[in-house]
Tab-separated table of C-alpha atoms in Angstrom:
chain	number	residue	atom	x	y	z
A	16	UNK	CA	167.778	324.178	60.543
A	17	UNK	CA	167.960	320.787	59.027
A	18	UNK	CA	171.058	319.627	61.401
A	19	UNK	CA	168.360	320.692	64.546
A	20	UNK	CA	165.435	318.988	63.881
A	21	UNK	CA	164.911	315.240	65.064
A	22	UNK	CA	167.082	315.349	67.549
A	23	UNK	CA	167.460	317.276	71.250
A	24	UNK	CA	169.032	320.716	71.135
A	25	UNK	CA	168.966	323.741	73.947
A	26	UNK	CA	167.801	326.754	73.432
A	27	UNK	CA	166.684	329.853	75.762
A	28	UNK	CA	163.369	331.198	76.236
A	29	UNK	CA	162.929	334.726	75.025
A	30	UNK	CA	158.905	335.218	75.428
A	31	UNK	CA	155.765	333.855	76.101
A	32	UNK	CA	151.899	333.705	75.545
A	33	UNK	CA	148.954	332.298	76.802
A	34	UNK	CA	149.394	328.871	74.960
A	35	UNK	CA	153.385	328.890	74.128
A	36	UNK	CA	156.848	329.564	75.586
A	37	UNK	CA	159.062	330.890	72.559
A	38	UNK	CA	162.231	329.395	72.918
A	39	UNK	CA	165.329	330.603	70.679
A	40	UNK	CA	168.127	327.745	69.166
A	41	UNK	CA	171.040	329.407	67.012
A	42	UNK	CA	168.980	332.194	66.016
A	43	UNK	CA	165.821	329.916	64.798
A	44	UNK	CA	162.663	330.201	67.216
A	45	UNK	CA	160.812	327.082	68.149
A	46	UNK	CA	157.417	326.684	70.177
A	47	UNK	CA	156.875	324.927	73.562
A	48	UNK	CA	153.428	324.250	74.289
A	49	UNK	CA	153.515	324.985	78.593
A	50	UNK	CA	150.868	322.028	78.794
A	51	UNK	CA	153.876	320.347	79.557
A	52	UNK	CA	155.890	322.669	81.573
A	53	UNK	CA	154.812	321.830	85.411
A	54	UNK	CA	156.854	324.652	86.643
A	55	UNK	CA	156.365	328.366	84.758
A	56	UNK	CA	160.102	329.013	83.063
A	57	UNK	CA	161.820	332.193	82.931
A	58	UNK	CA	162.662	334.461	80.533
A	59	UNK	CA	166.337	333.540	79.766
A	60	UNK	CA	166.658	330.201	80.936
A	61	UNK	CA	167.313	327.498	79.006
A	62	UNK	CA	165.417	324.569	77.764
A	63	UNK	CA	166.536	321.342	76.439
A	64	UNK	CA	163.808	319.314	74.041
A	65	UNK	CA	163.061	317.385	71.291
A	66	UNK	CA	162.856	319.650	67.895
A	67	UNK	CA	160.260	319.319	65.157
A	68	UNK	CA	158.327	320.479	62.386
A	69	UNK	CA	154.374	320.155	63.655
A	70	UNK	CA	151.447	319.461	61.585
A	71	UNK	CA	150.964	323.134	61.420
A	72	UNK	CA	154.453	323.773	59.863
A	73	UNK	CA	155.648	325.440	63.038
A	74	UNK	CA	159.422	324.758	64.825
A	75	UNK	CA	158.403	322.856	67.818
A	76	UNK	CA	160.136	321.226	70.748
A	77	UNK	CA	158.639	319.290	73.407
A	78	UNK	CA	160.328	317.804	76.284
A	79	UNK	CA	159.197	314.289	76.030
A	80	UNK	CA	161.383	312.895	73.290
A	81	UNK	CA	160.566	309.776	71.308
A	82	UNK	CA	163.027	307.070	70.821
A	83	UNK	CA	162.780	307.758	67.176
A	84	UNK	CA	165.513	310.463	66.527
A	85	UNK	CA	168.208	311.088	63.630
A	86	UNK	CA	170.507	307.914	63.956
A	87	UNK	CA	167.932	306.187	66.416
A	88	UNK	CA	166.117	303.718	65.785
A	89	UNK	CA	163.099	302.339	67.484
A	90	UNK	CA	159.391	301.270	66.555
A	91	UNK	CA	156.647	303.272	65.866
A	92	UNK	CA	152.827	302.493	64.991
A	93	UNK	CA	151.203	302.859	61.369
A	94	UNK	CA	148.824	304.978	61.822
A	95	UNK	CA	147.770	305.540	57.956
A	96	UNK	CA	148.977	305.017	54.020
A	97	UNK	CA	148.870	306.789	51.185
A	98	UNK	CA	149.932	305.603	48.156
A	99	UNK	CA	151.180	308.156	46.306
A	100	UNK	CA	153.115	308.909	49.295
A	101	UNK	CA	153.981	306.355	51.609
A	102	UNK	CA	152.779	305.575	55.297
A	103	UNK	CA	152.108	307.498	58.366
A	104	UNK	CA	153.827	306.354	61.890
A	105	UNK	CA	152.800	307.510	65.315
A	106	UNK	CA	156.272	307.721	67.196
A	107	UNK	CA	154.946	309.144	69.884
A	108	UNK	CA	154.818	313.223	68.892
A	109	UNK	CA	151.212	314.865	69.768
A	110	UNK	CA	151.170	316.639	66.727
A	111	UNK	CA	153.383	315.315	64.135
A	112	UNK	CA	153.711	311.577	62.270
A	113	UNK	CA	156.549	310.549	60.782
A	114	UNK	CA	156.309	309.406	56.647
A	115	UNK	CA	158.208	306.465	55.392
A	116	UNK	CA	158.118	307.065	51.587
A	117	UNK	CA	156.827	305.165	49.065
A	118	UNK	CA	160.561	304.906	47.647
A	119	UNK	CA	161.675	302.439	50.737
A	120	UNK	CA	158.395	300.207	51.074
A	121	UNK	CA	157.591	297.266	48.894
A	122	UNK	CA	156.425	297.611	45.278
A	123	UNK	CA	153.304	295.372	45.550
A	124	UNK	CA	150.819	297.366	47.560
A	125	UNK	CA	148.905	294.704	49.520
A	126	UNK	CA	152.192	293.738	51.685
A	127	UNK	CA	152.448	297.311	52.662
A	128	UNK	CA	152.271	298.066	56.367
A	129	UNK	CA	148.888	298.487	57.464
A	130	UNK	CA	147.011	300.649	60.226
A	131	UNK	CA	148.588	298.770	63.518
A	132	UNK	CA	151.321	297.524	61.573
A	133	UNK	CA	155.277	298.224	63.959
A	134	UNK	CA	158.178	299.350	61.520
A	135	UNK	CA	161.610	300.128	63.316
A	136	UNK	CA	162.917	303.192	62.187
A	137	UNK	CA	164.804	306.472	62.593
A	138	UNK	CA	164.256	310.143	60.994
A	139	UNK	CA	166.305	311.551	57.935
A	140	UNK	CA	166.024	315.280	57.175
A	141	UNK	CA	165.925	316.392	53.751
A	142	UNK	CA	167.307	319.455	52.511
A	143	UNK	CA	164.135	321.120	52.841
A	144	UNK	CA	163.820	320.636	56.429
A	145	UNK	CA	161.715	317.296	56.126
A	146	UNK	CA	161.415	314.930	58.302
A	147	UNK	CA	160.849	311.023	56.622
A	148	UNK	CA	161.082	307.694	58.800
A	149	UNK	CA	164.005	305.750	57.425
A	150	UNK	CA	163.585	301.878	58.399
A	151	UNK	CA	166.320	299.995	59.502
A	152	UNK	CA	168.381	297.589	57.614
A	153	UNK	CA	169.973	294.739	58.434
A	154	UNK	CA	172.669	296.325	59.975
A	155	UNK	CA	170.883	297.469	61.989
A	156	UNK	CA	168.499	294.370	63.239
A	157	UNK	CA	172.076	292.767	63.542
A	158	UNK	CA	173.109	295.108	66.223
A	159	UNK	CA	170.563	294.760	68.313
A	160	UNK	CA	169.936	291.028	68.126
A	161	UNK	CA	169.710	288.897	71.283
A	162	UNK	CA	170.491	285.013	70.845
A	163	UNK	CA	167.748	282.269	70.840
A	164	UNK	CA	168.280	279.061	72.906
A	165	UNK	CA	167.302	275.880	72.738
A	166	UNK	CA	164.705	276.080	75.253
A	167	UNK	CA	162.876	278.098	72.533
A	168	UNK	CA	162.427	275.207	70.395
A	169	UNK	CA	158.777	274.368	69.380
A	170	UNK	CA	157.569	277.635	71.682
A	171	UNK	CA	155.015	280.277	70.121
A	172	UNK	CA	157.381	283.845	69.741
A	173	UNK	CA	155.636	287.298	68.631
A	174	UNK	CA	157.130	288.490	65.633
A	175	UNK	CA	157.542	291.480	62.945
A	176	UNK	CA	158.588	290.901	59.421
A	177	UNK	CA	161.171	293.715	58.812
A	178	UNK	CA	162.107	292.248	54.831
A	179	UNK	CA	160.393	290.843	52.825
A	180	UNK	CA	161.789	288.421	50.402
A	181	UNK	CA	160.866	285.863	47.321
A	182	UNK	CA	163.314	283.793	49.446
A	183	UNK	CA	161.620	283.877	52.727
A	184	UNK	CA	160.375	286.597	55.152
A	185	UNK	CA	163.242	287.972	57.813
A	186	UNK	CA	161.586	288.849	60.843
A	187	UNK	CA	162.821	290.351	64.935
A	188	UNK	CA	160.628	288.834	68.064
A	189	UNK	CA	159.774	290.479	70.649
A	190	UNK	CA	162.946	289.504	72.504
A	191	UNK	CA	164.764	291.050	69.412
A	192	UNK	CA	166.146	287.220	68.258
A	193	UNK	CA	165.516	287.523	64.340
A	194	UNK	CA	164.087	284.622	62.380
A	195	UNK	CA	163.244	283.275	58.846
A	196	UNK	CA	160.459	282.176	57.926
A	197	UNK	CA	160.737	280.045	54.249
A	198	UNK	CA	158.092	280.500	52.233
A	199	UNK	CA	157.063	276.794	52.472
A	200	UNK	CA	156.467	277.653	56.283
A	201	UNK	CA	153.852	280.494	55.694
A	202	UNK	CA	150.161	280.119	53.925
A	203	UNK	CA	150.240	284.031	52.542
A	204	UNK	CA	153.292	286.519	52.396
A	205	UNK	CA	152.902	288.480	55.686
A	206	UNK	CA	153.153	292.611	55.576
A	207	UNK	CA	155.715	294.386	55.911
A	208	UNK	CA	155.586	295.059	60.052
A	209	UNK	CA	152.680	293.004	60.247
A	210	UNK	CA	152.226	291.492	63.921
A	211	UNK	CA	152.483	288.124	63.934
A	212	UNK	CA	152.684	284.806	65.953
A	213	UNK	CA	155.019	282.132	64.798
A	214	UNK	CA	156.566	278.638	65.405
A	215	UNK	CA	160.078	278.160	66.498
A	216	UNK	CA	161.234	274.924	64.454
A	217	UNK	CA	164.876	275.573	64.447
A	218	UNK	CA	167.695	277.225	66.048
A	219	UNK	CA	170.975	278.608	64.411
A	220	UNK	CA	174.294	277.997	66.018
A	221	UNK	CA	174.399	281.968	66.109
A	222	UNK	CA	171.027	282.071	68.028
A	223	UNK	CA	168.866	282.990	64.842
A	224	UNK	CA	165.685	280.898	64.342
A	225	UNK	CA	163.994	279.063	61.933
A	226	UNK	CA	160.298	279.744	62.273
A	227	UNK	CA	156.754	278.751	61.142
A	228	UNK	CA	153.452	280.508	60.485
A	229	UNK	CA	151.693	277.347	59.579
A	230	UNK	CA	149.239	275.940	62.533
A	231	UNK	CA	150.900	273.006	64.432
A	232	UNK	CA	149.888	269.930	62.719
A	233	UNK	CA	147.878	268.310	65.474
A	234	UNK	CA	145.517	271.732	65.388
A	235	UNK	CA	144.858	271.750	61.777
A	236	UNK	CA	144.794	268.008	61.078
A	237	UNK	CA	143.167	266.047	63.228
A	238	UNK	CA	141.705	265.573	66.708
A	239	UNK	CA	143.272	262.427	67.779
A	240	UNK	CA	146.910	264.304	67.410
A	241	UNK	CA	145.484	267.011	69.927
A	242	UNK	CA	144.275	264.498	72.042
A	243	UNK	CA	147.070	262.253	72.244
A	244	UNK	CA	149.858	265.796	72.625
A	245	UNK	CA	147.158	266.894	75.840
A	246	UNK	CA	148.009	263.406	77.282
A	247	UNK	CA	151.080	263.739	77.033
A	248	UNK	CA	151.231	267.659	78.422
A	249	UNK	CA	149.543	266.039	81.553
A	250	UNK	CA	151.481	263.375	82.422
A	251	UNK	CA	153.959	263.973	85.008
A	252	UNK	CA	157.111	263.763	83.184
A	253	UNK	CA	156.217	264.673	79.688
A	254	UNK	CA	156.582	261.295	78.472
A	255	UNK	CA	154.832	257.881	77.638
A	256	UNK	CA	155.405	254.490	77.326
A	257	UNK	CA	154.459	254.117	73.944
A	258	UNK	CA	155.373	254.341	70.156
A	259	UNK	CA	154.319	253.000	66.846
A	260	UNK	CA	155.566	249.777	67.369
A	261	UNK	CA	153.361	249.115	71.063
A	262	UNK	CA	150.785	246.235	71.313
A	263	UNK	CA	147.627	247.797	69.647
A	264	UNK	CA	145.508	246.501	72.423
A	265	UNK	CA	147.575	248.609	74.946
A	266	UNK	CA	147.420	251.053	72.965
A	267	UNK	CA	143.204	250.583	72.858
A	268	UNK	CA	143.179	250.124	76.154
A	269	UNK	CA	145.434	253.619	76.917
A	270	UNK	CA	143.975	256.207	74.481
A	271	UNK	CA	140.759	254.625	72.938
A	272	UNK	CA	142.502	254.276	69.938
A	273	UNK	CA	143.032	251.568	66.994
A	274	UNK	CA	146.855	251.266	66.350
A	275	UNK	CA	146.535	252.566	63.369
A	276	UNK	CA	145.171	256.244	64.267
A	277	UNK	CA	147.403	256.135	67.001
A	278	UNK	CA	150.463	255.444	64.418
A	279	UNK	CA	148.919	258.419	62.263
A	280	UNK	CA	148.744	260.491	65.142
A	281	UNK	CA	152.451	259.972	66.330
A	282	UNK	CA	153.528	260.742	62.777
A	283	UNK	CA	151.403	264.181	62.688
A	284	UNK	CA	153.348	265.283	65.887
A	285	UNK	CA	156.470	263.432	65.008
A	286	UNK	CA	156.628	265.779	61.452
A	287	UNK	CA	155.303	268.430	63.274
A	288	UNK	CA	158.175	268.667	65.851
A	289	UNK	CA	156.304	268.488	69.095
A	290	UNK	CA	157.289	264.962	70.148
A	291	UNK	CA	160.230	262.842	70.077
A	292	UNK	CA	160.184	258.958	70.108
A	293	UNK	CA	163.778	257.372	71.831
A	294	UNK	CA	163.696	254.460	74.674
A	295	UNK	CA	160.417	253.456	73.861
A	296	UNK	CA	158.561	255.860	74.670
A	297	UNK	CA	157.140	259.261	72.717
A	298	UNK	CA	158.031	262.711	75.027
A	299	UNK	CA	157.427	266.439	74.366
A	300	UNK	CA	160.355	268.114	72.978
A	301	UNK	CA	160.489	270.047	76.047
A	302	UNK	CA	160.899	267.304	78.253
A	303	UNK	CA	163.781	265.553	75.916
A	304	UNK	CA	165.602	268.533	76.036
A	305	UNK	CA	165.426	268.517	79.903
A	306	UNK	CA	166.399	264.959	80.236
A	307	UNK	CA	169.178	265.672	78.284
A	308	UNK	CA	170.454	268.539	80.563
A	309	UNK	CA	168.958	266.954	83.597
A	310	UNK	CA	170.395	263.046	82.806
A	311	UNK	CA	169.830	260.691	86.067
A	312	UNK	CA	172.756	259.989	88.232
């Protein structure tokens, strides 16, 4: 039995009531609810689903298969926790979550994935015919990895932590690039599978990225760093001709600022990673990076 379940077998039909088609894989008996059966089967043909324990206790298959099966891994959705047990995922079964036990989560309960939470993981079947969500290691996330580029740099990527560490938080974007986070880049250690949004402020030579949590500097410091990064989204090249060293009354004149707010501003965005200052003049990071590619003839 054990060797069946989480996966797709094929089995034939041998009966039928009102609710069920009874369909028979090396001599155990599984149900198929015929909700999902558009045309009636027959007695004696054979089916091919995805086979699981229920809720109920009862052999089931069903012919829409999740992407979480033995050896495959994908994410599912926490859909409860219980502590003496572990947490609940919704891979997609009507009638069935999948438990990843309290054995493979973390051993301080308030980073514990949450309801809403994503953990990437496959099913394990125990030798009595359990099914338990097994997450992925790094093995894994390494496999499946996609390379960041440069053009990332300084962009806003969706993220899930998938280990949690006193060294830093590992985490997989949407786009499946993993990232660290240090812990001097985050204001609170993040759940396990928690959704987040992060920072890119780095890029490995192997296409891994360093990433923030913290709010960009001219958002949580002060208004004349927002001000100053809008004028420079809206000019026409990304770029202005002006650093720390202009003639404050240009610089009065320009932005409405004294030299010396205009100096601490520049710094704020300068630590911050959103701006670079070369050639006299202060750009977005963006726009250096498309100079660079993009040099004039």
């Amino acid at each position: 039995m054990s060797e069946m379940l989480g996966r797709i077998v094929t089995g034939k039909v041998t009966d039928e009531n009102d609710q069920n088609y009874f369909v028979q894989v090396d001599g155990a008996t599984f149900l198929l609810n015929k909700t999902e059966i558009q045309k009636p089967l027959k007695l004696g043909s054979q089916f091919k689903g995805f086979a699981y324990e229920n809720e109920t206790h009862h052999m089931q298959l069903t012919r829409n298969a999740p992407k979480v099966q033995v050896d495959h891994y994908a994410f599912g959705t926490v859909v409860r926790t219980q502590h003496n047990l572990g947490v609940f995922v919704n891979i997609g079964l009507p009638n069935k979550d999948i438990v990843v036990s309290v054995d493979d989560l973390p051993t301080i309960a308030e980073i514990w994935p949450q309801t809403g939470d994503q953990l990437m993981i496959a099913i394990r079947v125990d030798s009595k015919h359990r099914m338990w969500g097994v997450l992925a290691d790094e093995e894994i996330f390494q496999a499946i990895a996609q390379p960041g580029n440069k053009h990332m740099m300084n962009r806003d990527v969706e993220v899930i932590p998938y280990r949690l560490k006193m060294a830093g938080t590992r985490v997989i974007s949407k786009g499946y690039q993993l990232g660290f986070v240090h812990p001097s880049e985050r204001e609170r250690e993040p759940r396990l599978g928690e959704p987040l949004k992060a920072r890119v402020i780095g890029i490995h030579q192997d296409g891994s990225l360093n990433l923030s949590l913290k709010p960009r500097a001219y958002q949580a410091i002060d208004d004349d760093s927002a001000m100053l990064y809008a004028a420079l989204q809206h000019s026409q090249t990304g770029s202005l001709p002006f650093t720390d060293k202009s003639n404050p009354d240009e610089i009065k004149a320009y932005f409405g600022l004294s030299k010396g707010a205009f100096k601490r501003a520049v710094g704020h965005l300068l630590k911050d990673r959103q701006i670079v200052q070369k050639d006299g003049q202060i750009s977005l990071v963006e726009a250096a990076v498309n100079d660079q590619e993009h040099p004039e003839d």
